[in-house]
Amino acid sequence: MGSGTTGDHGSDQMWSVQVTVMPKPGINDPQGEAIRGGLRSLDHAGVVSVRAGKSLRLMVAGESREAVEREAALMCDRLLANPVIETYEIHVEPVGDGEGSG
Amino acid sequence: MGSGTTGDHGSDQMWSVQVTVMPKPGINDPQGEAIRGGLRSLDHAGVVSVRAGKSLRLMVAGESREAVEREAALMCDRLLANPVIETYEIHVEPVGDGEGSG
Amino acid sequence: MIAIVTFPGSNGDADALHAVRDDLGAPARLVDYRETDLSGFDAVILPGGFSYGDALRCGAIARFAPVIEPIRAFAARGGPVLGICNGFQILTEAHLLPGALRRNATLRFHCRWVHVRVESATTAWTDTVEAGTVLRLPVAHGDGSFVAGADVLAEIEANGQVVVRYCEPDGTVSAASNPNGSAGAIAGVANRAGNVVGLMPHPERAVDPLLGGEDGRMILRGVLERTHVAS
Amino acid sequence: MSPVELTAPVVAANDVGEAPWREVALSDDEYALIVDLLGRAPRPVELGMFGAMWSEHCGYKHSRPHFHMLPTEAPWVVQGPGENAGAVDVGDGLAAVFKVESHNHPSAVEPFEGAATGVGGIVRDIFTMGARPVAILDSLRFGPLTGGRNRYLFENVVAGIGGYGNCLGIPTVGGEIAFDSSYDGNPLVNAMCVGVVARDELMRARATGTGNLIILVGAATGRDGLHGATFASVSDPEASHRGVVQVGNPFLEKLLMEACLELLRGDDVVAMQDLGAAGLTSSLVECASRGDVGAEIDVALVPRRETGMNAYEVMLSESQERMLLVIRPGGVERVRDIVERWSLDATVIGRVTDDGLVRVRDGAESVVEVPAALFTDACPTYTPDAAEGPDAAARRAVDVDAMVLAATAGETATDTLLRLLGSPNVGSREPVWSRYDHTIQTSTVVSPGAGDAAVVRLRGTGRALAISLDCNARLCYLDPYEGAMQAVAEATRNVSAAGGRPLGITNCLNFGNPRLPAGAFQLREAVRGMADACRALGVPVVSGNVSLYNQTGDEAVLPTPTIGVVGVLEDVRRHATIRWEAGDTVILVGSDHVGFGGSEIAALAGQVAGAPVPIDLGLEGRVQSAVRSLVERGLVRTAHDRGLGGLAVALAEMAFASDAGFTSEGGLPDGGSTRSWFGEGPSGILIAVPGTGLDAVLASLGDGEMLSRSLGTAGGGRLTFGDRSVDLAMARDVWRHALSNTER
Ligand SMILES: Nc1ncnc2c1ncn2[C@@H]1O[C@H](COP(=O)(O)OP(=O)(O)O)[C@@H](O)[C@H]1O
Ligand SMILES: [Mg+2]
């Protein structure tokens, strides 16, 4: 088990990490198809396609945005996403006084 | 069933709709807790909390961003989110030539 | 002696122990997921269940349990390893077996008896069964749809790593007989060496006619007979 | 201290401003009684605890007065009502521990989590007694599937039960499903669990031993389902639903179950109690009052999932997967070691005292000091005047024969059969039970769909348990006394038909508003009918549950006393399923007295009406023992009771399960009329006998002067009734799609 980069986080800034894990293009996505069918049966005819994945919101203590982004990528590669069938995107924002917008 | 605003979408613009559905604050989130435990056992000690929800990527034809945002909210209220235990966020971007960044 | 590994959330460990020890008479015992010494064992079974509540993905967190690295070493030495249902999912997450198990195409959990055809009779767990034999076994899962990239699928088929395929009672493969949408109707795969096997059907639930069938013995007996030495 | 009998309660006014007790659904009189008993006004947390403990759900205010009617004793009863579950001796030194419980109101609000936490709660009631859970059954009731909301509730309740039970690794092996418009907006979700324990290792929930430590094990405490117990008592669950919906964690419960069962093998644990409705309040009070001791805890020590929770919220939170243990002080380290090995926490939150008081502190501040008995024994009871609804007699007097004959005038018998087979109340339940893991624990001998009762072997012995969960609520609607008797008869008949000897009954009384005369009448008469049938059939009640206020406006649900029965088979190999072999002779054993009162065919023709065919409990007992004896002696391996839809449907169900048809050969009293094929009535069991054993069976039935009638022969690819017949595969297809084809 490699050790994480944010061992001691006494003085660190808190960061909100949004991880979105989606099925790889081309991999079948029965959930997405079922949701698409459900929406169209509710007369949302404009819905062309739906892909269903996971949204993970983490609160992580870390020295800098870059350090937290690096650690989040490590977490995704090791656990949060299965490279055989999934891709991931990471979005990091500071929390607390320095809270960024959005 | 009210019909969706995008009945005929021949000439409409295509929009990419990102819907994020998360458990309501205060609601027990066993999935999030198990993932937090997993990350900490991998020495990611900086992870303070994890909330696990759904990420849905829709391709929707619609006249305008506002029309698609309204319809997406309707879809969430009717099917995509369970109002009793979940909240949702919607983010709409144009697709094709006028593809916005991010 | 057979090791049956208990992860937090495993619920098929007792069934595997009863089948192997009580019904088939081979020495076996439960091994905790924190165990790191597997030297005294002749075979390792990862049982069914919902390790870590299937959080994130089935087997995603169990893959980091302390016992996994010793299992990797045990397999590298050629020791027979069998992953049943959740055990199969854990072995794919740990990259000891190719591919992945995804949500059933029906989006529902299914518990029923199916037929599978033995495709490879050279793995450690099927070398006492003739290829083409049809076995009637129970399945009970919600995430059993086997999937892999086109290249990996082609490789598995070419190397004879497909161990069992869902089929009709007469052995023909059909859409109707595929309970979960698995690619190539694959119900079980092996690694290249053939000593590590993963199965979605439960052989340990098919060892007593009183409970519906005993074809599961044909999967378990090979390894068990070889380990049935005084220990 | 006997309960104080109040007259009629003052219905809580809607203005809670200056009357805070109304916030917790206590009436003005009940509040006055509390002030009188305490000698002072209750403090806020005390008031909240009284509101929870004196709710209908925990206090049984309108049902307790009727419980004295129920027989609860028999030589084989190890534990009757009063503990978390009942227990009966099943031989080989083992006891079966079981109970059924409802989670109706939470399932109406959030079906998946409501049903899932219903399973979690009933499973905890079983392993808190030290028993290893071996089977789950579920009884589900919804409005017609044609309604979108009902379809949503149905799909998510089934997913919730499977989601929780499958994860725990406990097989869900049986149950029932019914649809009626009275359940619109008021679904019923009853879950039953059966466990097994060595008889002398049964654990009670009686705190004893001054100075013993009170330990909380399992999940952290959050604001889940605050006032969950009380909101079930206020007539409109939507309006009063304030609490956060309880979300279950089956993974955590699996760890909790294994840890508790391991703890109970040692002798450090003196008492164990799960945290259910009203959370810490009811489990602390129950432990103290059962043990005639006091208890003192500090809520500040309770591990929390959320910040800023006050004492009120901690005492009333209904967070799931938590257990209260009382242990000897010397055992703390041993207990902590076992609990932590299962990745759980054990926190000492207080200790047992000897003054009979329940004391709660929040750090230094005392917030509760009340005698335990005031929460339990002093809870008032009500017996409002009961009177049958004005239209009940007229409903029984409806000429259902004419109604049915008119509705089936243009049809052949096989057309009628196909219509019944396609009805959601008759069609195959495979789409439901195939989503439940029923082969885990490798002990299911008779699976769902294969027999009248589930049969689960007791590993290491030659024995097995036979389990059923049933209720025909229409009969209870038309005649609560007769209907409740027949519910007990049907559930015990299902166990006997599988070859089991019924030992004990658990029941869940799902009724409407007990303060209204019609509701009070239904409740009293149903309990009276249940008691008479239990006494006549010699099967005592050992546990149960009550869920009232299942009502929207003035329309109550059909009165639904679901009956769970556990029986024993001395030899697991001597059991019966509903499968016959080609060539078997099919014989009706027992009564052929049937009618259309409250029948499925009448309901399809227009309404639930007419008088149910009355039951002769003496005959019922004889029919059950005659068929059980044939199965025990290995003379018969096929038996199925005549249920919904009458003989024709029962025969069709046997044919579908066997993939072998049926050909009738006369033998019916009125030459095979619509009534004889589709009429319903109690005390009738179909058996199928191979030619070789026929003489011995007929002789045995003859000796018992048991009425039996040969109806025809099994086999072939068709279902033939008199001069009409239908292709077996086509009929089975209609039957298979009954639950899904209403999906428009
Ligand atoms: N909700 C349920 N959960 C599990 N099994 C069920 C459920 N409902 C029905 N079953 C099973 O499906 C089979 C058929 O159900 P039902 O028609 O009620 O049987 P019967 O006619 O013998 O009462 C039975 O074995 C019953 O146990
Ligand atoms: Mg039934």
Coordinates of C-alpha atoms in Angstrom, one line a residue, chain B residues 1 23-31 33-34 51 78-79 81-85, chain D residues 109-111 113 152 223-224 241 244-245 247-252 305-306 320-321:
Chain B
M1 CA -48.4 13.0 -19.1
P23 CA -28.1 11.7 -1.2
K24 CA -29.7 14.5 0.8
P25 CA -27.4 16.0 3.5
G26 CA -28.1 14.2 6.8
I27 CA -29.3 11.1 5.1
N28 CA -27.3 7.9 6.0
D29 CA -24.9 7.1 3.1
P30 CA -23.6 3.6 3.6
Q31 CA -21.9 3.5 0.1
E33 CA -18.9 5.4 4.3
A34 CA -17.6 2.1 2.8
R51 CA -20.7 11.0 -0.5
R78 CA -40.3 12.9 -12.3
L79 CA -37.7 10.2 -12.7
A81 CA -34.0 11.8 -8.6
N82 CA -36.0 10.6 -5.6
P83 CA -37.1 13.8 -3.9
V84 CA -37.5 12.0 -0.6
I85 CA -33.8 11.1 -0.2
Chain D
V109 CA -43.0 7.3 1.9
E110 CA -39.9 5.6 0.5
P111 CA -40.6 2.1 -0.7
E113 CA -35.6 1.9 2.1
Y152 CA -43.5 2.1 -8.5
R223 CA -31.3 12.0 12.7
D224 CA -32.9 9.0 10.9
H241 CA -43.7 12.8 8.3
V244 CA -35.3 11.9 7.9
V245 CA -36.0 8.6 6.0
V247 CA -31.6 4.3 5.1
G248 CA -30.5 0.7 5.8
N249 CA -26.9 -0.7 5.6
P250 CA -27.2 -4.5 5.2
F251 CA -23.4 -4.8 5.0
L252 CA -23.1 -3.3 8.5
R305 CA -23.0 10.5 12.6
E306 CA -24.0 14.1 12.6
Q320 CA -30.6 1.4 11.8
E321 CA -28.2 -1.4 12.6

